[in-house]
mmCIF file of C-alpha atoms and ligand atoms in Angstrom:
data_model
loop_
_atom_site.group_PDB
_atom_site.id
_atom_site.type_symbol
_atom_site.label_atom_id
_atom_site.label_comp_id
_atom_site.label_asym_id
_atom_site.label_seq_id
_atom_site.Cartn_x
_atom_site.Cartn_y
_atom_site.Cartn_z
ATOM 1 C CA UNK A 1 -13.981 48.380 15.237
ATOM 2 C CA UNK A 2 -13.475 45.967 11.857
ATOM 3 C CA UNK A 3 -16.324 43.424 11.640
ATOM 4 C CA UNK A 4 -14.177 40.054 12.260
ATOM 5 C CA UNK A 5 -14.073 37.870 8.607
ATOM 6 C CA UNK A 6 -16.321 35.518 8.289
ATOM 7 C CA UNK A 7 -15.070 32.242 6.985
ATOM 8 C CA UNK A 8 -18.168 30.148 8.539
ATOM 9 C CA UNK A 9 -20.237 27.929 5.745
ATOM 10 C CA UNK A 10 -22.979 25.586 5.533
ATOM 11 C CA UNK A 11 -22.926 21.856 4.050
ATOM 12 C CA UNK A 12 -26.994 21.374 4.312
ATOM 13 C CA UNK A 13 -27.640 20.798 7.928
ATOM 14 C CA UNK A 14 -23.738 21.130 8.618
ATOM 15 C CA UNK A 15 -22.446 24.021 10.006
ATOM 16 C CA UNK A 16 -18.448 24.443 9.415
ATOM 17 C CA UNK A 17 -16.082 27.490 11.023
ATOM 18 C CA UNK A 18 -14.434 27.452 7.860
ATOM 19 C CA UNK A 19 -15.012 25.736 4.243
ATOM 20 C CA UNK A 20 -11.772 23.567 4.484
ATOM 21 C CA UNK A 21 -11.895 20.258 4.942
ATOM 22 C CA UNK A 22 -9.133 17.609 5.138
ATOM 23 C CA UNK A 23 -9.656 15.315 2.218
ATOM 24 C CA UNK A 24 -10.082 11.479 3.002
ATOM 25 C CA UNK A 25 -6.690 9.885 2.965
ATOM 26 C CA UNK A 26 -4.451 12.679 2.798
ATOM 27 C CA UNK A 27 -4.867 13.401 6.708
ATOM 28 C CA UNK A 28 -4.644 10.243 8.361
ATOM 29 C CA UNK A 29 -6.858 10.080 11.539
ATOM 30 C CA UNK A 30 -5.833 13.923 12.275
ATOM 31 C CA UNK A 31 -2.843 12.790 14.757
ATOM 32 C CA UNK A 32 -0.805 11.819 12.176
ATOM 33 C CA UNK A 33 -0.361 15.491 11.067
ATOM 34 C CA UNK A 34 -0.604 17.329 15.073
ATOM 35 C CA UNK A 35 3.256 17.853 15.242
ATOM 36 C CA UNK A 36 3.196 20.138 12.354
ATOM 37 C CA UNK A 37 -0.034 21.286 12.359
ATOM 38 C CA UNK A 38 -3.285 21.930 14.628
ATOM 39 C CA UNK A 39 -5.896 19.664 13.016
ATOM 40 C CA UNK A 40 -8.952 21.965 15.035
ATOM 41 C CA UNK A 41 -7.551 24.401 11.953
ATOM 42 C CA UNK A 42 -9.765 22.660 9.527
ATOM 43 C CA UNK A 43 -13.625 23.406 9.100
ATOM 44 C CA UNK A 44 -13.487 19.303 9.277
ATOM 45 C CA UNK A 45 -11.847 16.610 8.618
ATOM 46 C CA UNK A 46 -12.654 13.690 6.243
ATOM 47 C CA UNK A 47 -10.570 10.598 7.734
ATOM 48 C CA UNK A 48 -8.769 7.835 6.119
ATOM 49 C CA UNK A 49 -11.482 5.521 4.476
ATOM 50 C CA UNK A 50 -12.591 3.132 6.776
ATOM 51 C CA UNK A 51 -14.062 -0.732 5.936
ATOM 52 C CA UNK A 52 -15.725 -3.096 7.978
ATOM 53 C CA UNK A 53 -12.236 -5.053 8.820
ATOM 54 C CA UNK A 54 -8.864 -3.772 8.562
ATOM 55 C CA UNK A 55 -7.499 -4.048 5.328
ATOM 56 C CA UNK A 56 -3.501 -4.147 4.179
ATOM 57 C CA UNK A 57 -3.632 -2.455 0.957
ATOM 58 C CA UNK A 58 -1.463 -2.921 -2.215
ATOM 59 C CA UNK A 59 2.423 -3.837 -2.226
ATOM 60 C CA UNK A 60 4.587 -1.193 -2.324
ATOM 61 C CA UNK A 61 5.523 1.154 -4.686
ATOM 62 C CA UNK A 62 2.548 2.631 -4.200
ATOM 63 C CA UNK A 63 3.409 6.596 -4.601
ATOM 64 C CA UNK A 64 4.839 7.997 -7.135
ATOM 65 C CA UNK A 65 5.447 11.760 -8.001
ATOM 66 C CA UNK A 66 4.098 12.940 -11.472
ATOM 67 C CA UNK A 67 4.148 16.444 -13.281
ATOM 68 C CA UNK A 68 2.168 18.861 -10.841
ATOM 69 C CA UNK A 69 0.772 15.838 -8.798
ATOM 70 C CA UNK A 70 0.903 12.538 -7.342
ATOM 71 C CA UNK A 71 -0.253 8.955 -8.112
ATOM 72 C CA UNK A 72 -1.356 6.530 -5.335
ATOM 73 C CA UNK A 73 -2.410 3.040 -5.262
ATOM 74 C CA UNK A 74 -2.539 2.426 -1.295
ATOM 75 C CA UNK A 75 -5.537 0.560 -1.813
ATOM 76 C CA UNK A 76 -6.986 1.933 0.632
ATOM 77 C CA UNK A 77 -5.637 0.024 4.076
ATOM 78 C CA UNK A 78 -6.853 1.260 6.786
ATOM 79 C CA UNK A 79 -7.542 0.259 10.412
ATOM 80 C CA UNK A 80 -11.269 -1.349 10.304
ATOM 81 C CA UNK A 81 -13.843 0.441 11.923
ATOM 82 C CA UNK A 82 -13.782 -1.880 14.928
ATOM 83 C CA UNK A 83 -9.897 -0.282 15.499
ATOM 84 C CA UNK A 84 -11.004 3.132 14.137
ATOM 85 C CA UNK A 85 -13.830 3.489 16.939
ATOM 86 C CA UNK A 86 -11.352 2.295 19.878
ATOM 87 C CA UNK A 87 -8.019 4.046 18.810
ATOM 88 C CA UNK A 88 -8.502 7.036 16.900
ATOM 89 C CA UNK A 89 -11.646 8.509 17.523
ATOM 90 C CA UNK A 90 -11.022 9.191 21.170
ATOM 91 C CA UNK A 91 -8.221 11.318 19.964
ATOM 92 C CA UNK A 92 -10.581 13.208 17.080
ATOM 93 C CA UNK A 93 -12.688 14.144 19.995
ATOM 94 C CA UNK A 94 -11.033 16.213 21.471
ATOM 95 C CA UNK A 95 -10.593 18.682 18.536
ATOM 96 C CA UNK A 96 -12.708 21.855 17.652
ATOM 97 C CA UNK A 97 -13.542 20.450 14.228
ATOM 98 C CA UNK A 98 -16.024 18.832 12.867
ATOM 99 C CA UNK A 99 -15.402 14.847 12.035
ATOM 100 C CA UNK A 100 -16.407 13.146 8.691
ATOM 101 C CA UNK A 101 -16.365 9.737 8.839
ATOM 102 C CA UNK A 102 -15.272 8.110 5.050
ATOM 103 C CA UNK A 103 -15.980 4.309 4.296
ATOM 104 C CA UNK A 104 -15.879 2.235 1.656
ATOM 105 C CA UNK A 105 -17.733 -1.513 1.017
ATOM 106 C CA UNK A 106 -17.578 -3.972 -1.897
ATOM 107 C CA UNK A 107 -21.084 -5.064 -1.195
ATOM 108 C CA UNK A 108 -24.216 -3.086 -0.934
ATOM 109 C CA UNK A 109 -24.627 -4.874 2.740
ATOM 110 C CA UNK A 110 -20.962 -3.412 3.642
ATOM 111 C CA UNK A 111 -21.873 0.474 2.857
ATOM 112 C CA UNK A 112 -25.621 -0.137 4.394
ATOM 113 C CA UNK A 113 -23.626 -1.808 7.567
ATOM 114 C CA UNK A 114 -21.004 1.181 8.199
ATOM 115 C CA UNK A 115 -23.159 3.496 7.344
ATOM 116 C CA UNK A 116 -25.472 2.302 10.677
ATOM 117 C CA UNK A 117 -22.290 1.769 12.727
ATOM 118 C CA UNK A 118 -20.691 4.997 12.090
ATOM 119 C CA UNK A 119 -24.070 6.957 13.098
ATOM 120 C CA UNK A 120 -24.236 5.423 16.560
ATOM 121 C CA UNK A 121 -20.936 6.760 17.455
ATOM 122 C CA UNK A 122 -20.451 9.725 19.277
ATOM 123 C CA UNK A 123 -18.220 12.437 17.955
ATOM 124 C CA UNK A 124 -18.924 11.797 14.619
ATOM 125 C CA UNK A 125 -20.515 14.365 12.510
ATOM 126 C CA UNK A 126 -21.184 13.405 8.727
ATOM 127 C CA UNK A 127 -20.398 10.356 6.530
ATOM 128 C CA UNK A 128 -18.822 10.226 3.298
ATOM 129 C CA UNK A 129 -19.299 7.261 1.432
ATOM 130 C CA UNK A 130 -16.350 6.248 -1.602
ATOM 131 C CA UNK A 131 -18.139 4.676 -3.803
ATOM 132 C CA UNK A 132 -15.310 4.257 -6.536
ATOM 133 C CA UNK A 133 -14.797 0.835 -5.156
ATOM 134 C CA UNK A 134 -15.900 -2.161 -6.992
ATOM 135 C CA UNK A 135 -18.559 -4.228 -6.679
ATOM 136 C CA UNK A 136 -17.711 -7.794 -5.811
ATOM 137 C CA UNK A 137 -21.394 -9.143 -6.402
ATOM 138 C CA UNK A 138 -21.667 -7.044 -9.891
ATOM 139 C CA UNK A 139 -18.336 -8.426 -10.911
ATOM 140 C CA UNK A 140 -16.188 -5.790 -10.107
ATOM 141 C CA UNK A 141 -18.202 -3.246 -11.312
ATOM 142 C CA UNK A 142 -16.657 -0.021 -9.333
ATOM 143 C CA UNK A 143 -20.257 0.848 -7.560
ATOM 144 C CA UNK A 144 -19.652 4.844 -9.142
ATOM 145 C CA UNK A 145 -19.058 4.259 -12.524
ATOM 146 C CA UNK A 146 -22.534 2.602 -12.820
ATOM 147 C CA UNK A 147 -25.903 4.914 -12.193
ATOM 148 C CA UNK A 148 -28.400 2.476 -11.212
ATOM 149 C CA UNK A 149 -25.464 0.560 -8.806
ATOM 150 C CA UNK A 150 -24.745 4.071 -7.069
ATOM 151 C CA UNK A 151 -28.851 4.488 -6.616
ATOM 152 C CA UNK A 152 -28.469 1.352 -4.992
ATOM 153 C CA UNK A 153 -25.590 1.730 -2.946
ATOM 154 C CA UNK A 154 -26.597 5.395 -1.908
ATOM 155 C CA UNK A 155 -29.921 4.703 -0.904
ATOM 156 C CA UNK A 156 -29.427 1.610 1.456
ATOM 157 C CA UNK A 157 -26.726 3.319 3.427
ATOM 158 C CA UNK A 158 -29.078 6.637 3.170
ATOM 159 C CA UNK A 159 -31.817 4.343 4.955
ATOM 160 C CA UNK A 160 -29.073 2.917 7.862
ATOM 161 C CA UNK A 161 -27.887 6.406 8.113
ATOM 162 C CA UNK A 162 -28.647 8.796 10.571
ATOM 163 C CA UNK A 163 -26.178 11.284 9.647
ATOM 164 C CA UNK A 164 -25.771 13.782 6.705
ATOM 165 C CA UNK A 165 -24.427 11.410 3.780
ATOM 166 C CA UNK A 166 -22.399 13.062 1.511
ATOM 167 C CA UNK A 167 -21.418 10.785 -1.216
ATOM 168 C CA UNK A 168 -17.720 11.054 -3.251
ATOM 169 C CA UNK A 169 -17.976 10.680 -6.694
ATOM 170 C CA UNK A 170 -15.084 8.964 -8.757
ATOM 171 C CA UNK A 171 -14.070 11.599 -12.140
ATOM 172 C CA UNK A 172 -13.564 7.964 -13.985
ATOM 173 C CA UNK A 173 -17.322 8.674 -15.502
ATOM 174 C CA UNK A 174 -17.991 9.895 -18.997
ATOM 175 C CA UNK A 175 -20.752 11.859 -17.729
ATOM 176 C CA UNK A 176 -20.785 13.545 -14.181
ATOM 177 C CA UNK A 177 -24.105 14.726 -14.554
ATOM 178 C CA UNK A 178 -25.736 11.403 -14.809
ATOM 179 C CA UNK A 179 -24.205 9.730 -11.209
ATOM 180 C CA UNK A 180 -24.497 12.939 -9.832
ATOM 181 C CA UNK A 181 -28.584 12.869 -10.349
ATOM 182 C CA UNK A 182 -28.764 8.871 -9.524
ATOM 183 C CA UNK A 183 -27.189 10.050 -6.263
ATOM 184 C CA UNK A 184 -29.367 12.403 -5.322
ATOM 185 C CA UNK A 185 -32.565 10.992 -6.295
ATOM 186 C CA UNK A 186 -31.491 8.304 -3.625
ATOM 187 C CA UNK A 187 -31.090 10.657 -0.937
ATOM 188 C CA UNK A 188 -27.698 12.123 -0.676
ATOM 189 C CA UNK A 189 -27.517 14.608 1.521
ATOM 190 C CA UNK A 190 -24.317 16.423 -0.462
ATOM 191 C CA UNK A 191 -21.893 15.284 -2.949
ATOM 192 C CA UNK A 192 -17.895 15.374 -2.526
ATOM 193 C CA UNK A 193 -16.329 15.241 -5.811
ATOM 194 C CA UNK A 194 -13.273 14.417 -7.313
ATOM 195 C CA UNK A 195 -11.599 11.616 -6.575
ATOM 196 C CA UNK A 196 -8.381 10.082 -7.883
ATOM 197 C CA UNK A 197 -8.017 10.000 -11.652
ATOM 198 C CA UNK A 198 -6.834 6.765 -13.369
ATOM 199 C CA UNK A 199 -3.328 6.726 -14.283
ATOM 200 C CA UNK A 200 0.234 5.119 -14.633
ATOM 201 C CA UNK A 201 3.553 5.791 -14.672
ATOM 202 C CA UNK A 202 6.280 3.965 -16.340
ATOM 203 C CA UNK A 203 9.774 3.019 -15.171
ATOM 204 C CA UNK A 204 11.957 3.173 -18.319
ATOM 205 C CA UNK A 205 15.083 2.224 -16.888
ATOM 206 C CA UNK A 206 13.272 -1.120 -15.961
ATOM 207 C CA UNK A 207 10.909 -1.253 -18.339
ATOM 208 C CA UNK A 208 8.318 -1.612 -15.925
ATOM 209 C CA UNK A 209 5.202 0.117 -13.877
ATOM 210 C CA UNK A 210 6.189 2.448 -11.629
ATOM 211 C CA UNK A 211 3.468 1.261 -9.274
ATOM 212 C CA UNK A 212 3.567 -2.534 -8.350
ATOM 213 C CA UNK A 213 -0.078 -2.198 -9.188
ATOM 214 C CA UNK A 214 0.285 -0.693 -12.359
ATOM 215 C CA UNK A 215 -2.395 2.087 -12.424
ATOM 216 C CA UNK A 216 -3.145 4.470 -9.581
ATOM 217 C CA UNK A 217 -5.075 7.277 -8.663
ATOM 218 C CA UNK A 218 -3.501 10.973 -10.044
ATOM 219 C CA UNK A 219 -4.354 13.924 -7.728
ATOM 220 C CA UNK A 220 -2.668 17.337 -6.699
ATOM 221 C CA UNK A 221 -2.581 20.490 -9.244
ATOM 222 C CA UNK A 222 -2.348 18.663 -12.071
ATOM 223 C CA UNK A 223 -6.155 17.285 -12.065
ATOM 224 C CA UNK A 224 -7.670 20.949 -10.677
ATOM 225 C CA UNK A 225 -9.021 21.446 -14.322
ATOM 226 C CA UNK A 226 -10.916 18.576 -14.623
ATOM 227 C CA UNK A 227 -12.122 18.447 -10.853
ATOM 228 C CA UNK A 228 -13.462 22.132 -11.270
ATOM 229 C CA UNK A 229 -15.194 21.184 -14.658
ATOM 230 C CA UNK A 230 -16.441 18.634 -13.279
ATOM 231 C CA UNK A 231 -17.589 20.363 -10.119
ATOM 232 C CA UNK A 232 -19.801 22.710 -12.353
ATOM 233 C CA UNK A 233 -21.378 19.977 -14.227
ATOM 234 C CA UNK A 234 -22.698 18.597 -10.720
ATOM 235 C CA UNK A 235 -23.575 21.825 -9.633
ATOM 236 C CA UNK A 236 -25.613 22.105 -12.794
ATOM 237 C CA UNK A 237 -27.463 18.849 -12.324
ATOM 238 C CA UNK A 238 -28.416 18.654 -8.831
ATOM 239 C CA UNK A 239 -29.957 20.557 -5.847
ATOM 240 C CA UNK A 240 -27.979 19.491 -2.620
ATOM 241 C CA UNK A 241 -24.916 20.766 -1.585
ATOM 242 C CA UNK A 242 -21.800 20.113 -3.879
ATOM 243 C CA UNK A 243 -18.479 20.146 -1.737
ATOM 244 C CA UNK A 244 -15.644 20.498 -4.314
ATOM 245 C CA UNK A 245 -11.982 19.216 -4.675
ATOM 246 C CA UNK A 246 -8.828 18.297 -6.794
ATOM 247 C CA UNK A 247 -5.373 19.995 -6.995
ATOM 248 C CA UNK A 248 -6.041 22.944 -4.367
ATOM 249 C CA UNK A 249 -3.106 24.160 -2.961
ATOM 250 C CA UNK A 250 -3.793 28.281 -2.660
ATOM 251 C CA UNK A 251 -6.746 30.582 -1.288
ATOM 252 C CA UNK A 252 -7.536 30.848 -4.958
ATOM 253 C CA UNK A 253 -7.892 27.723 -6.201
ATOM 254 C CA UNK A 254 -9.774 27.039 -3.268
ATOM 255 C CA UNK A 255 -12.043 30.087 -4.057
ATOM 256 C CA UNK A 256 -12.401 29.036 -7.756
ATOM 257 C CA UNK A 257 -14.566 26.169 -6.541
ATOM 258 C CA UNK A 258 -16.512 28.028 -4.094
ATOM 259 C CA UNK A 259 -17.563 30.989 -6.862
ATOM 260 C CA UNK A 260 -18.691 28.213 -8.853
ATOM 261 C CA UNK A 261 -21.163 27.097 -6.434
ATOM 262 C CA UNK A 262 -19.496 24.735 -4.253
ATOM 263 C CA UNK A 263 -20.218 25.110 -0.576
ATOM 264 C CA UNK A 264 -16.872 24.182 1.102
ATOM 265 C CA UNK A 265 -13.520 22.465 -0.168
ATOM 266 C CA UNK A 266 -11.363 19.415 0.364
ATOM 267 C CA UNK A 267 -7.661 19.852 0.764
ATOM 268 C CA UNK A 268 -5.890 16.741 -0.668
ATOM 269 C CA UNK A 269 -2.214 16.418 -1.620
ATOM 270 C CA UNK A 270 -1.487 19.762 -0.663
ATOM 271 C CA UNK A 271 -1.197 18.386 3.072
ATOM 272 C CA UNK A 272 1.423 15.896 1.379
ATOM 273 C CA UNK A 273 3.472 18.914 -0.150
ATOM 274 C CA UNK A 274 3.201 21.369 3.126
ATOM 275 C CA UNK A 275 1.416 20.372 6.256
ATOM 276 C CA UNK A 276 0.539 24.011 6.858
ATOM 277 C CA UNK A 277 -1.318 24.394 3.906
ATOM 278 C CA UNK A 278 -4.395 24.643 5.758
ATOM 279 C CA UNK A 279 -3.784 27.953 7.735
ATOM 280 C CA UNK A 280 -1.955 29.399 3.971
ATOM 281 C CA UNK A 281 -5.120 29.150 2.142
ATOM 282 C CA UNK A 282 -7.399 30.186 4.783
ATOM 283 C CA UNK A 283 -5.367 33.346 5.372
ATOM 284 C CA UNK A 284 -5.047 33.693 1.432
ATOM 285 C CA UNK A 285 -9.007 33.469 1.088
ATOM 286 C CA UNK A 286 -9.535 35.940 3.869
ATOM 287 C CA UNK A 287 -7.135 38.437 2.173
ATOM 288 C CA UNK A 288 -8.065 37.995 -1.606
ATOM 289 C CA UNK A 289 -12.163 38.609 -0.072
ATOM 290 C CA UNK A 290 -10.719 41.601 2.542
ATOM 291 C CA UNK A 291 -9.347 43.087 -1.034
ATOM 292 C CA UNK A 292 -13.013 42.733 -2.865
ATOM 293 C CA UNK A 293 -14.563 44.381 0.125
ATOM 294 C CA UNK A 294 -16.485 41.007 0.664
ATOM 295 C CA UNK A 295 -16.847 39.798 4.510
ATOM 296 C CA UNK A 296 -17.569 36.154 4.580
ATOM 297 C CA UNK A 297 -17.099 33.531 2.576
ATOM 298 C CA UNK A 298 -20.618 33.128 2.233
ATOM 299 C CA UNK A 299 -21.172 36.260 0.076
ATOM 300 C CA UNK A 300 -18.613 34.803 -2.825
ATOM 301 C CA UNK A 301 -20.344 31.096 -2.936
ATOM 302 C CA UNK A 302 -21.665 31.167 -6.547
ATOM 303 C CA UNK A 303 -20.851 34.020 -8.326
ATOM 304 C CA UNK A 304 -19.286 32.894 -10.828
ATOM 305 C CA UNK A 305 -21.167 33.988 -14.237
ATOM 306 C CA UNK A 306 -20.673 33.425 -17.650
ATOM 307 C CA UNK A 307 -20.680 36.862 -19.637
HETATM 308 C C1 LIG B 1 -2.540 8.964 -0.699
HETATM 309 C C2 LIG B 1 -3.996 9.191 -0.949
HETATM 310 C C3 LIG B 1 -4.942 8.406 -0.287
HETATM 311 C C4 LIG B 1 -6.315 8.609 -0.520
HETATM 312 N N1 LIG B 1 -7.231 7.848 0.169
HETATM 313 C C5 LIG B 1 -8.573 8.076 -0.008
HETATM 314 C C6 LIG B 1 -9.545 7.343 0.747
HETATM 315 O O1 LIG B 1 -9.222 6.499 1.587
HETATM 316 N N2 LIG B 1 -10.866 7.610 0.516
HETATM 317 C C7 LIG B 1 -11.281 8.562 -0.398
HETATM 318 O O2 LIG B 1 -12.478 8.775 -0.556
HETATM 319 N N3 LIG B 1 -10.364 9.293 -1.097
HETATM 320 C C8 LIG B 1 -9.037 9.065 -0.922
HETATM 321 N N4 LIG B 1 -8.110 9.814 -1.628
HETATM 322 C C9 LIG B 1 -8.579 10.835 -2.585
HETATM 323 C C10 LIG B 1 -8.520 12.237 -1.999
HETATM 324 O O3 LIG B 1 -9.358 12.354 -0.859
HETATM 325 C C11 LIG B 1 -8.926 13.295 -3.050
HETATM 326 O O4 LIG B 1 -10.223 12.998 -3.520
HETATM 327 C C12 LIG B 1 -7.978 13.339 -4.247
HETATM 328 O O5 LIG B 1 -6.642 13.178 -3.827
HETATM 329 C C13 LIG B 1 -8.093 14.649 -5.034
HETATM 330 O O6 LIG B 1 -7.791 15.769 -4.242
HETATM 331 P P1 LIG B 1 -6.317 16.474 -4.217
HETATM 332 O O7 LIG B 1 -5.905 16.698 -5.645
HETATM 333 O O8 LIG B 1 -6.508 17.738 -3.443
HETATM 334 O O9 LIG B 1 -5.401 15.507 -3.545
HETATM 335 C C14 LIG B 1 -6.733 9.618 -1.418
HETATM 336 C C15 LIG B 1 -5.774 10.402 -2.074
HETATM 337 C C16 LIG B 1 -4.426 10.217 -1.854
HETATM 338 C C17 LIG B 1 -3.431 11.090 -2.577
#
């Protein structure tokens, strides 16, 4: 009988059935997307990034469609952890995934302070701290543009944690390299990367931003180049675990990140344009491997070369 595919991978200490996972805010709490598609489908599931109180977000518009992708400026509402604990993760509990818990802070107390919370709580499994928000006691500073703010950042919530921390890196860097190291000199478990872009649309009939706040975050197919260049710059700086994303909507972009190196992938917009996205790209990575003669995922991670 034909050895079953293997589609099982490891990020560090955390085991996944299968390298997808549900990028933060493109997922909800997993409920959100159950009448269209199982959630358990996913290796895990990043959820919407949580604060330390509920938070409204920016005024609409906040979405608008671009060439090959999407830009946001939700500004990141959410329910509050307090809400998040009581309402949703009852519901996340009873899936066959794993559960990553993203948050967000503006102060180096916030991150350390969620970070502590979010390990106590059963049916969590990992944290992924955003750190592309800015830093209200550096004057705005976004917390990963800066090196020696991220070291900061990372390594309190690293010392409240007592979970795997993977920490998301913001693209809006001139070098990669250089947050990606600060990072994991202060004790990142794994690093997530990319998120949003910087962008902005235009209205012309109005003469006026498409977004009511002006710039937003791109994502979808359109920022896959940069996220996997920027993917194999982190993979060539650091040791831990580098779980890649941008743009993936097929088994092979998906397996583009993992020959690079990276150990699993996040599945962003692509939920946006077809919930079942998910169960296409598995089945698409399982065939394009089948066709190679290769038998788990595992065998492909990294073997990407450059002749
Ligand atoms: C509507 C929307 C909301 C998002 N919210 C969050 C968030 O709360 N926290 C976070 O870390 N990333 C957030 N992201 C970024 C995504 O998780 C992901 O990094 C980005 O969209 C790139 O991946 P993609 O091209 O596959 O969408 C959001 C993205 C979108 C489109």
């Amino acid at each position: 009988m034909a050895k079953e595919f293997d589609l099982s991978v490891k990020v560090g200490a955390l085991e996944l059935k299968n390298p997808l996972i549900a990028a933060s805010g493109t997922f909800g709490y997993g409920s959100e997307f159950a009448d269209f598609v199982d959630p358990s489908s996913y290796g895990a599931i990043a959820v919407k990034g949580l604060s330390l109180n509920p938070k409204e977000g920016n005024p609409m518009p906040r979405i608008v469609e671009t060439s090959a992708g999407m830009l946001n400026a939700i500004g990141l509402e959410n329910v509050g952890l307090r809400r998040f604990i009581e309402e949703k993760l009852d519901y996340l509990r009873t899936l066959d995934t794993k559960v990553i818990a993203n948050f967000f802070g503006n102060t180096v107390e916030d991150y350390a302070a969620m970070a502590s919370c979010l390990s106590e709580v059963e049916g969590i499994h990992a944290l992924e701290m955003n750190i592309s928000c800015p830093n209200v006691k550096a004057g705005g500073i976004a917390f990963g543009t800066d090196p020696l703010l991220a070291a900061e950042v990372v390594g309190a919530a690293k010392k409240a944690a007592n979970l795997p921390l993977i920490v998301k890196l913001s693209p809006n860097v001139t070098d990669i390299k250089v947050l990606a190291r600060a990072v994991e000199e202060a004790g990142a478990d794994a690093i997530s990367l990319i998120n949003t872009i910087t962008g902005m649309a235009v209205n012309l009939d109005r003469q006026t931003p498409a977004l009511a706040n002006v710039t937003g975050g791109l994502s979808g197919p359109a920022i896959k180049p940069v996220a996997l260049r920027m993917t194999w710059e982190a993979l060539s700086a650091v040791k831990i675990p580098v779980i890649g994303l941008g743009g993936i909507v097929t088994g092979e972009d998906a397996l583009e990140f993992l020959c690079l190196g990276a150990c699993a992938v996040q599945i962003g917009t692509a939920n946006f344009i077809k919930p079942l996205s998910v169960l296409d790209i598995l089945s698409e990575i399982e065939h394009y491997l089948t066709a190679k003669g290769i038998g788990r995922v595992t065998d492909f991670i990294g073997t990407f070369r450059i002749p």
